[in-house]
CSV table of C-alpha atoms and ligand atoms in Angstrom, one decimal:
chain,number,residue,atom,x,y,z
P,1,MET,CA,-73.7,3.8,-70.0
P,2,ASP,CA,-74.2,7.6,-70.0
P,3,GLU,CA,-71.2,7.9,-67.8
P,4,ILE,CA,-69.0,6.0,-70.2
P,5,LEU,CA,-70.3,7.7,-73.3
P,6,GLY,CA,-70.3,11.1,-71.8
P,7,GLY,CA,-73.1,12.2,-74.1
P,8,ARG,CA,-71.4,11.0,-77.3
P,9,ARG,CA,-73.8,8.8,-79.2
P,10,MET,CA,-73.0,8.2,-82.8
P,11,ARG,CA,-76.4,6.6,-83.5
P,12,ARG,CA,-78.3,9.9,-83.0
P,13,ASN,CA,-77.6,11.0,-86.5
P,14,ARG,CA,-78.6,7.6,-87.9
P,15,ARG,CA,-82.0,7.3,-86.3
P,16,ALA,CA,-84.2,8.6,-89.1
P,17,ASP,CA,-84.1,8.6,-92.9
P,18,TRP,CA,-84.2,12.4,-93.0
P,19,SER,CA,-81.2,12.6,-90.6
P,20,ARG,CA,-79.2,10.0,-92.4
P,21,ARG,CA,-79.8,12.1,-95.6
P,22,LEU,CA,-78.7,15.2,-93.8
P,23,VAL,CA,-75.4,13.8,-92.7
P,24,ARG,CA,-74.6,11.9,-95.9
P,25,GLU,CA,-71.1,12.8,-97.1
P,26,THR,CA,-71.1,11.3,-100.6
P,27,VAL,CA,-73.6,11.5,-103.4
P,28,LEU,CA,-73.9,9.2,-106.4
P,29,THR,CA,-75.5,10.8,-109.5
P,30,THR,CA,-76.1,9.9,-113.1
P,31,ASN,CA,-73.4,12.5,-114.0
P,32,ASP,CA,-70.9,10.0,-112.5
P,33,LEU,CA,-71.5,7.3,-115.1
P,34,ILE,CA,-69.7,6.2,-118.2
P,35,TRP,CA,-71.5,3.3,-120.0
P,36,PRO,CA,-69.3,0.8,-121.8
P,37,ILE,CA,-71.0,-0.6,-124.9
P,38,PHE,CA,-70.0,-3.6,-127.1
P,39,VAL,CA,-70.5,-3.5,-130.8
P,40,VAL,CA,-70.7,-6.2,-133.5
P,41,GLU,CA,-71.1,-6.4,-137.2
P,42,GLY,CA,-74.6,-6.6,-138.7
P,43,ALA,CA,-78.0,-4.9,-138.4
P,44,GLY,CA,-80.7,-5.2,-135.9
P,45,ILE,CA,-78.5,-7.4,-133.6
P,46,ARG,CA,-78.6,-7.5,-129.8
P,47,GLN,CA,-76.4,-10.5,-128.9
P,48,PRO,CA,-76.4,-11.5,-125.2
P,49,VAL,CA,-73.0,-12.0,-123.6
P,50,PRO,CA,-73.6,-15.1,-121.4
P,51,SER,CA,-71.0,-14.2,-118.7
P,52,MET,CA,-72.5,-10.6,-118.4
P,53,PRO,CA,-76.2,-11.0,-117.8
P,54,GLY,CA,-78.2,-8.2,-119.4
P,55,VAL,CA,-75.2,-7.0,-121.5
P,56,GLU,CA,-75.4,-7.4,-125.2
P,57,ARG,CA,-73.2,-6.9,-128.3
P,58,LEU,CA,-75.0,-4.4,-130.5
P,59,SER,CA,-74.9,-3.8,-134.2
P,60,VAL,CA,-74.3,-0.2,-135.2
P,61,ASP,CA,-78.0,0.7,-135.5
P,62,GLU,CA,-78.7,-0.7,-132.1
P,63,ALA,CA,-75.7,1.1,-130.6
P,64,VAL,CA,-77.1,4.3,-131.9
P,65,LYS,CA,-80.4,3.5,-130.0
P,66,ASP,CA,-78.4,2.9,-126.8
P,67,ALA,CA,-76.5,6.2,-127.3
P,68,VAL,CA,-79.9,7.9,-127.6
P,69,LYS,CA,-81.0,6.1,-124.4
P,70,ALA,CA,-77.8,7.3,-122.7
P,71,GLU,CA,-78.8,10.8,-123.5
P,72,SER,CA,-82.3,10.4,-122.3
P,73,LEU,CA,-81.1,8.9,-119.1
P,74,GLY,CA,-78.7,11.7,-118.5
P,75,ILE,CA,-75.6,9.5,-118.8
P,76,PRO,CA,-72.7,11.8,-119.8
P,77,ALA,CA,-70.6,9.4,-121.8
P,78,ILE,CA,-70.4,6.0,-123.4
P,79,ALA,CA,-67.3,3.9,-124.3
P,80,LEU,CA,-67.2,1.7,-127.3
P,81,PHE,CA,-65.6,-1.8,-127.5
P,82,PRO,CA,-65.7,-3.9,-130.7
P,83,TYR,CA,-66.2,-7.6,-131.2
P,84,THR,CA,-64.1,-7.9,-134.4
P,85,ASP,CA,-64.9,-10.6,-136.9
P,86,PRO,CA,-62.2,-13.3,-136.3
P,87,ALA,CA,-61.4,-13.3,-140.0
P,88,LEU,CA,-60.3,-9.6,-139.7
P,89,ARG,CA,-57.8,-10.3,-136.8
P,90,ASP,CA,-54.2,-10.5,-137.8
P,91,PRO,CA,-50.8,-10.3,-136.0
P,92,THR,CA,-50.5,-6.5,-136.4
P,93,GLY,CA,-54.2,-5.7,-135.7
P,94,SER,CA,-54.4,-3.9,-139.0
P,95,GLU,CA,-58.2,-3.6,-138.7
P,96,ALA,CA,-57.6,-1.0,-136.0
P,97,LEU,CA,-56.4,1.3,-138.7
P,98,ASN,CA,-59.3,0.7,-141.1
P,99,PRO,CA,-61.2,4.0,-141.4
P,100,ASP,CA,-64.4,2.0,-141.9
P,101,ASN,CA,-63.9,-0.5,-139.0
P,102,LEU,CA,-66.7,-1.2,-136.6
P,103,VAL,CA,-65.8,1.4,-134.0
P,104,CYS,CA,-65.4,4.1,-136.7
P,105,GLN,CA,-68.8,3.2,-138.2
P,106,THR,CA,-70.4,3.4,-134.8
P,107,CYS,CA,-68.7,6.7,-134.0
P,108,ARG,CA,-70.0,8.3,-137.2
P,109,ALA,CA,-73.5,6.9,-136.8
P,110,ILE,CA,-73.7,8.1,-133.2
P,111,LYS,CA,-72.2,11.5,-134.0
P,112,GLN,CA,-74.8,12.0,-136.7
P,113,GLU,CA,-77.5,12.1,-134.0
P,114,GLY,CA,-75.9,15.2,-132.5
P,115,LEU,CA,-76.4,14.0,-128.9
P,116,ASN,CA,-75.2,15.6,-125.8
P,117,VAL,CA,-73.2,12.5,-124.9
P,118,GLY,CA,-69.4,12.1,-124.9
P,119,LEU,CA,-68.0,9.4,-127.1
P,120,MET,CA,-65.1,7.5,-125.7
P,121,THR,CA,-63.1,4.9,-127.7
P,122,ASP,CA,-60.5,2.4,-126.6
P,123,VAL,CA,-57.0,2.5,-127.9
P,124,ALA,CA,-55.4,-0.9,-127.7
P,125,LEU,CA,-54.9,-3.6,-130.3
P,126,ASP,CA,-56.3,-6.7,-128.5
P,127,PRO,CA,-59.7,-6.8,-130.3
P,128,TYR,CA,-57.9,-6.8,-133.6
P,129,THR,CA,-54.9,-9.0,-133.1
P,130,SER,CA,-54.9,-12.8,-133.8
P,131,HIS,CA,-52.8,-13.3,-130.6
P,132,GLY,CA,-55.1,-11.2,-128.4
P,133,HIS,CA,-52.4,-8.9,-127.1
P,134,ASP,CA,-52.7,-5.1,-126.9
P,135,GLY,CA,-49.5,-4.7,-128.8
P,136,LEU,CA,-47.4,-5.9,-131.7
P,137,MET,CA,-45.3,-9.0,-131.0
P,138,ASP,CA,-41.8,-10.1,-131.9
P,139,GLY,CA,-41.7,-13.8,-130.8
P,140,GLU,CA,-43.0,-13.7,-127.3
P,141,THR,CA,-42.1,-10.0,-126.7
P,142,ILE,CA,-44.7,-7.2,-126.8
P,143,LEU,CA,-42.9,-4.4,-128.7
P,144,ASN,CA,-43.3,-1.1,-127.0
P,145,ASP,CA,-42.3,1.7,-129.4
P,146,GLU,CA,-43.6,0.0,-132.5
P,147,THR,CA,-46.9,-0.5,-130.8
P,148,VAL,CA,-47.1,3.1,-129.7
P,149,ASP,CA,-46.7,4.2,-133.4
P,150,GLN,CA,-49.6,1.9,-134.3
P,151,LEU,CA,-51.7,3.2,-131.3
P,152,CYS,CA,-51.3,6.8,-132.5
P,153,ARG,CA,-52.6,5.9,-135.9
P,154,GLN,CA,-55.5,4.0,-134.3
P,155,ALA,CA,-56.3,7.0,-132.1
P,156,LEU,CA,-56.3,9.3,-135.1
P,157,ASN,CA,-58.5,6.9,-137.0
P,158,GLN,CA,-61.0,7.1,-134.1
P,159,VAL,CA,-61.0,10.9,-133.7
P,160,GLU,CA,-61.4,11.3,-137.5
P,161,ALA,CA,-64.6,9.3,-137.1
P,162,GLY,CA,-65.8,11.5,-134.2
P,163,ALA,CA,-64.5,10.2,-130.9
P,164,ASP,CA,-64.3,12.8,-128.2
P,165,ILE,CA,-62.3,11.0,-125.6
P,166,ILE,CA,-59.4,8.6,-126.3
P,167,GLY,CA,-58.9,5.9,-123.7
P,168,PRO,CA,-55.6,4.2,-124.1
P,169,SER,CA,-55.9,0.9,-122.2
P,170,ASP,CA,-52.8,-0.8,-123.5
P,171,MET,CA,-50.2,0.2,-120.8
P,172,MET,CA,-47.4,0.8,-123.3
P,173,ASP,CA,-44.8,3.3,-122.1
P,174,GLY,CA,-45.0,6.8,-123.6
P,175,ARG,CA,-48.3,6.3,-125.4
P,176,VAL,CA,-50.0,9.2,-123.8
P,177,ALA,CA,-47.3,11.7,-125.0
P,178,ALA,CA,-47.2,10.2,-128.4
P,179,ILE,CA,-51.0,10.2,-128.8
P,180,ARG,CA,-51.2,13.8,-127.5
P,181,GLN,CA,-48.5,14.8,-130.1
P,182,ALA,CA,-50.3,13.0,-132.9
P,183,MET,CA,-53.6,14.8,-131.9
P,184,ASP,CA,-51.9,18.2,-131.8
P,185,ALA,CA,-50.1,17.7,-135.1
P,186,ASN,CA,-53.4,16.8,-136.8
P,187,ASN,CA,-55.5,19.6,-135.5
P,188,PHE,CA,-57.3,17.6,-132.9
P,189,ARG,CA,-56.3,19.8,-130.0
P,190,ASP,CA,-59.5,19.4,-128.1
P,191,VAL,CA,-59.6,15.7,-127.9
P,192,GLN,CA,-59.5,14.5,-124.3
P,193,ILE,CA,-57.3,11.6,-123.2
P,194,MET,CA,-58.5,9.5,-120.3
P,195,SER,CA,-55.5,7.3,-119.6
P,196,TYR,CA,-55.8,3.9,-118.1
P,197,ALA,CA,-53.0,5.1,-115.8
P,198,ALA,CA,-53.0,2.2,-113.3
P,199,LYS,CA,-54.3,-0.9,-115.1
P,200,TYR,CA,-53.5,-4.2,-113.4
P,201,ALA,CA,-53.0,-7.6,-114.9
P,202,SER,CA,-56.2,-8.9,-113.4
P,203,ALA,CA,-58.4,-12.0,-113.4
P,204,PHE,CA,-61.5,-9.8,-113.3
P,205,TYR,CA,-61.4,-9.1,-117.1
P,206,GLY,CA,-62.6,-12.6,-118.0
P,207,PRO,CA,-66.2,-11.7,-119.1
P,208,PHE,CA,-65.0,-8.7,-121.1
P,209,ARG,CA,-62.7,-11.0,-123.0
P,210,ASP,CA,-65.8,-13.2,-123.8
P,211,ALA,CA,-67.6,-10.1,-125.0
P,212,VAL,CA,-64.8,-9.0,-127.4
P,213,GLY,CA,-63.7,-12.5,-128.3
P,214,THR,CA,-60.2,-12.3,-126.8
P,215,ASN,CA,-60.5,-15.2,-124.4
P,216,ALA,CA,-60.4,-17.3,-127.6
P,217,THR,CA,-57.4,-15.5,-129.1
P,218,LEU,CA,-55.1,-14.5,-126.1
P,219,ILE,CA,-51.8,-16.4,-126.0
P,220,GLY,CA,-50.2,-16.3,-122.5
P,221,ASP,CA,-50.9,-13.3,-120.3
P,222,LYS,CA,-50.4,-9.5,-120.1
P,223,ARG,CA,-48.1,-9.3,-117.2
P,224,THR,CA,-45.2,-7.7,-119.1
P,225,TYR,CA,-47.3,-4.6,-119.6
P,226,GLN,CA,-50.2,-4.5,-117.2
P,227,MET,CA,-49.3,-3.9,-113.5
P,228,ASP,CA,-48.7,-6.4,-110.8
P,229,ALA,CA,-51.6,-6.6,-108.3
P,230,ALA,CA,-49.1,-6.2,-105.4
P,231,ASN,CA,-48.0,-2.7,-106.3
P,232,THR,CA,-49.2,0.7,-105.2
P,233,ASP,CA,-46.2,3.1,-105.4
P,234,GLU,CA,-45.8,2.0,-109.0
P,235,ALA,CA,-49.4,3.2,-109.7
P,236,ILE,CA,-48.3,6.7,-108.5
P,237,ARG,CA,-45.4,6.7,-110.9
P,238,GLU,CA,-47.6,5.5,-113.8
P,239,ALA,CA,-50.2,8.2,-113.1
P,240,GLU,CA,-47.5,10.9,-112.7
P,241,LEU,CA,-46.0,10.0,-116.1
P,242,ASP,CA,-49.4,10.0,-117.8
P,243,ILE,CA,-50.3,13.4,-116.4
P,244,ALA,CA,-46.9,14.8,-117.4
P,245,GLU,CA,-47.5,13.3,-120.9
P,246,GLY,CA,-50.8,15.1,-121.3
P,247,ALA,CA,-53.6,13.0,-119.9
P,248,ASP,CA,-56.7,15.1,-119.1
P,249,MET,CA,-58.2,12.4,-116.9
P,250,ILE,CA,-56.8,9.3,-115.3
P,251,MET,CA,-58.3,5.9,-114.5
P,252,VAL,CA,-57.8,3.0,-112.2
P,253,LYS,CA,-58.8,-0.5,-113.3
P,254,PRO,CA,-60.2,-2.8,-112.0
P,255,GLY,CA,-62.3,-0.9,-109.5
P,256,MET,CA,-63.4,-2.4,-106.2
P,257,PRO,CA,-60.3,-4.5,-105.5
P,258,TYR,CA,-58.2,-1.4,-106.1
P,259,LEU,CA,-60.0,1.3,-104.0
P,260,ASP,CA,-56.8,2.0,-102.2
P,261,ILE,CA,-55.1,2.9,-105.5
P,262,LEU,CA,-58.0,5.2,-106.5
P,263,TRP,CA,-57.8,7.0,-103.2
P,264,ARG,CA,-54.0,7.5,-103.4
P,265,LEU,CA,-54.2,8.8,-107.0
P,266,LYS,CA,-57.0,11.2,-106.2
P,267,ASP,CA,-55.3,12.3,-103.0
P,268,THR,CA,-51.9,12.8,-104.7
P,269,PHE,CA,-52.8,14.4,-108.0
P,270,ARG,CA,-56.2,16.0,-107.6
P,271,MET,CA,-56.9,15.1,-111.2
P,272,PRO,CA,-60.3,14.0,-112.7
P,273,THR,CA,-60.0,10.4,-111.6
P,274,TYR,CA,-62.1,7.5,-112.7
P,275,ALA,CA,-62.6,3.9,-111.7
P,276,TYR,CA,-63.5,1.1,-114.1
P,277,GLN,CA,-65.9,-1.4,-112.5
P,278,VAL,CA,-64.8,-4.2,-114.8
P,279,SER,CA,-66.7,-7.1,-116.2
P,280,GLY,CA,-65.7,-9.6,-113.5
P,281,GLU,CA,-67.0,-7.3,-110.8
P,282,PHE,CA,-70.2,-6.8,-112.7
P,283,ALA,CA,-70.6,-10.5,-113.2
P,284,MET,CA,-70.0,-11.3,-109.5
P,285,ILE,CA,-72.8,-8.9,-108.4
P,286,GLU,CA,-75.1,-10.2,-111.1
P,287,ALA,CA,-74.5,-13.9,-110.4
P,288,ALA,CA,-74.9,-13.5,-106.6
P,289,GLY,CA,-78.0,-11.4,-107.2
P,290,ALA,CA,-79.5,-14.0,-109.6
P,291,ASN,CA,-78.9,-16.7,-106.9
P,292,GLY,CA,-80.7,-14.6,-104.3
P,293,TRP,CA,-77.4,-14.5,-102.3
P,294,ILE,CA,-77.3,-10.7,-102.3
P,295,ASP,CA,-79.8,-7.9,-103.1
P,296,ARG,CA,-78.5,-7.0,-106.6
P,297,ASP,CA,-79.8,-3.5,-106.8
P,298,ARG,CA,-78.5,-2.5,-103.3
P,299,ALA,CA,-75.1,-4.2,-104.0
P,300,MET,CA,-74.9,-2.3,-107.3
P,301,VAL,CA,-75.6,1.1,-105.7
P,302,GLU,CA,-73.3,0.4,-102.7
P,303,SER,CA,-70.4,-0.6,-105.0
P,304,LEU,CA,-70.7,2.6,-107.0
P,305,MET,CA,-71.0,4.7,-103.9
P,306,ALA,CA,-67.8,3.1,-102.7
P,307,PHE,CA,-66.0,4.4,-105.7
P,308,LYS,CA,-67.3,7.9,-105.1
P,309,ARG,CA,-66.3,7.7,-101.4
P,310,ALA,CA,-62.8,6.6,-102.4
P,311,GLY,CA,-62.4,9.7,-104.6
P,312,ALA,CA,-63.7,8.8,-108.0
P,313,ASP,CA,-65.1,11.6,-110.2
P,314,GLY,CA,-66.9,9.0,-112.2
P,315,ILE,CA,-67.2,5.3,-112.9
P,316,LEU,CA,-67.2,3.2,-116.0
P,317,THR,CA,-69.8,0.6,-115.3
P,318,TYR,CA,-72.0,-1.9,-117.1
P,319,PHE,CA,-74.7,-1.0,-114.6
P,320,ALA,CA,-74.9,2.6,-116.0
P,321,PRO,CA,-78.4,2.3,-117.6
P,322,GLN,CA,-79.9,0.4,-114.6
P,323,VAL,CA,-78.4,2.7,-112.0
P,324,ALA,CA,-79.4,5.8,-114.0
P,325,SER,CA,-83.0,4.5,-114.2
P,326,LEU,CA,-83.0,3.7,-110.5
P,327,LEU,CA,-81.6,7.2,-109.6
P,328,ALA,CA,-84.3,8.8,-111.8
P,329,ARG,CA,-87.0,6.9,-110.0
P,330,ALA,CA,-85.6,7.9,-106.6
P,331,LEU,CA,-85.9,11.6,-107.4
A,401,PBG,C1,-58.2,-4.4,-123.4
A,401,PBG,C2,-59.2,-4.0,-122.4
A,401,PBG,C3,-59.6,-4.9,-121.3
A,401,PBG,C4,-60.6,-4.3,-120.7
A,401,PBG,C5,-60.8,-3.0,-121.3
A,401,PBG,N1,-59.9,-2.9,-122.3
A,401,PBG,C6,-59.2,-6.3,-121.0
A,401,PBG,C7,-57.8,-6.7,-121.0
A,401,PBG,O1,-56.9,-5.9,-120.8
A,401,PBG,O2,-57.6,-7.8,-121.4
A,401,PBG,C8,-61.4,-4.9,-119.5
A,401,PBG,C9,-62.7,-4.3,-119.2
A,401,PBG,C10,-63.5,-5.2,-118.4
A,401,PBG,O3,-63.1,-6.3,-117.9
A,401,PBG,O4,-64.7,-4.8,-118.2
A,401,PBG,N2,-57.4,-3.4,-123.9
């Protein structure tokens, strides 16, 4: 064997814990986490989402508590997603423009705490429309330019309530440029835009749609605006446009099935680049863990490490509080 190997033994560096730590290339830290939080009308409410074990819809007061928890755990940012009362959903998603809607209420309440936590809000109409689409519709068509106008007003509504990072997740053309222009024109020059640059029409969003109530409302699918799972060069063009339009950070979504896209975008643009470990990915790990088929905690950390290795600067993940606690204990 020595003759064949000529002294080259890869296992040497792996033989002890201290040595494995010494040669480790990638680190996962709490600074890499963005925690998505679901909000719902009411007070004192923590409503479990059955398809996302451990995840709850929170009333504004409870969301404030979790924002405080995020700060104490060292999680740099949270992202808000509303479950809008079905009675408030209409074809144009007008509730998105209500200065006192759930997201705005939550932003104001969290901002009042003066936390060292970034507040990200989602720009898209789907939690507000009666048809569950991210845009305005004319018959079966999702209107691009009319939607972009509405998204600019939605984004302004959110930053007026205190949002720090705008996350357009709608995949309309030109929305990053339009939102950036709207921000600049209204003296919100420091608002960051994290564009969902490459967002795919994916089956992995199912549990999220339970959480925000859009499985019940969505008519048809989102293939005319979200990307085809088969495409990779198209992701480059999407990201290139969003960066040219003024995005500060770009995102790939879903996460684990699209690590190749993450790698290509980071490698090509060298931008702050994020992965969204979406609800279906979270649910799979939770479900297999609950069945004893995989070690949940190890799978959780391994999945997040994979994003880092593939070039992510951070990860939006429902595991954020658990992994932050785990990392704190490990220190
Ligand atoms: C909608 C939106 C979706 C997610 C974030 N924003 C779902 C969709 O496009 O239908 C999915 C997140 C997840 O699955 O965790 N604008």
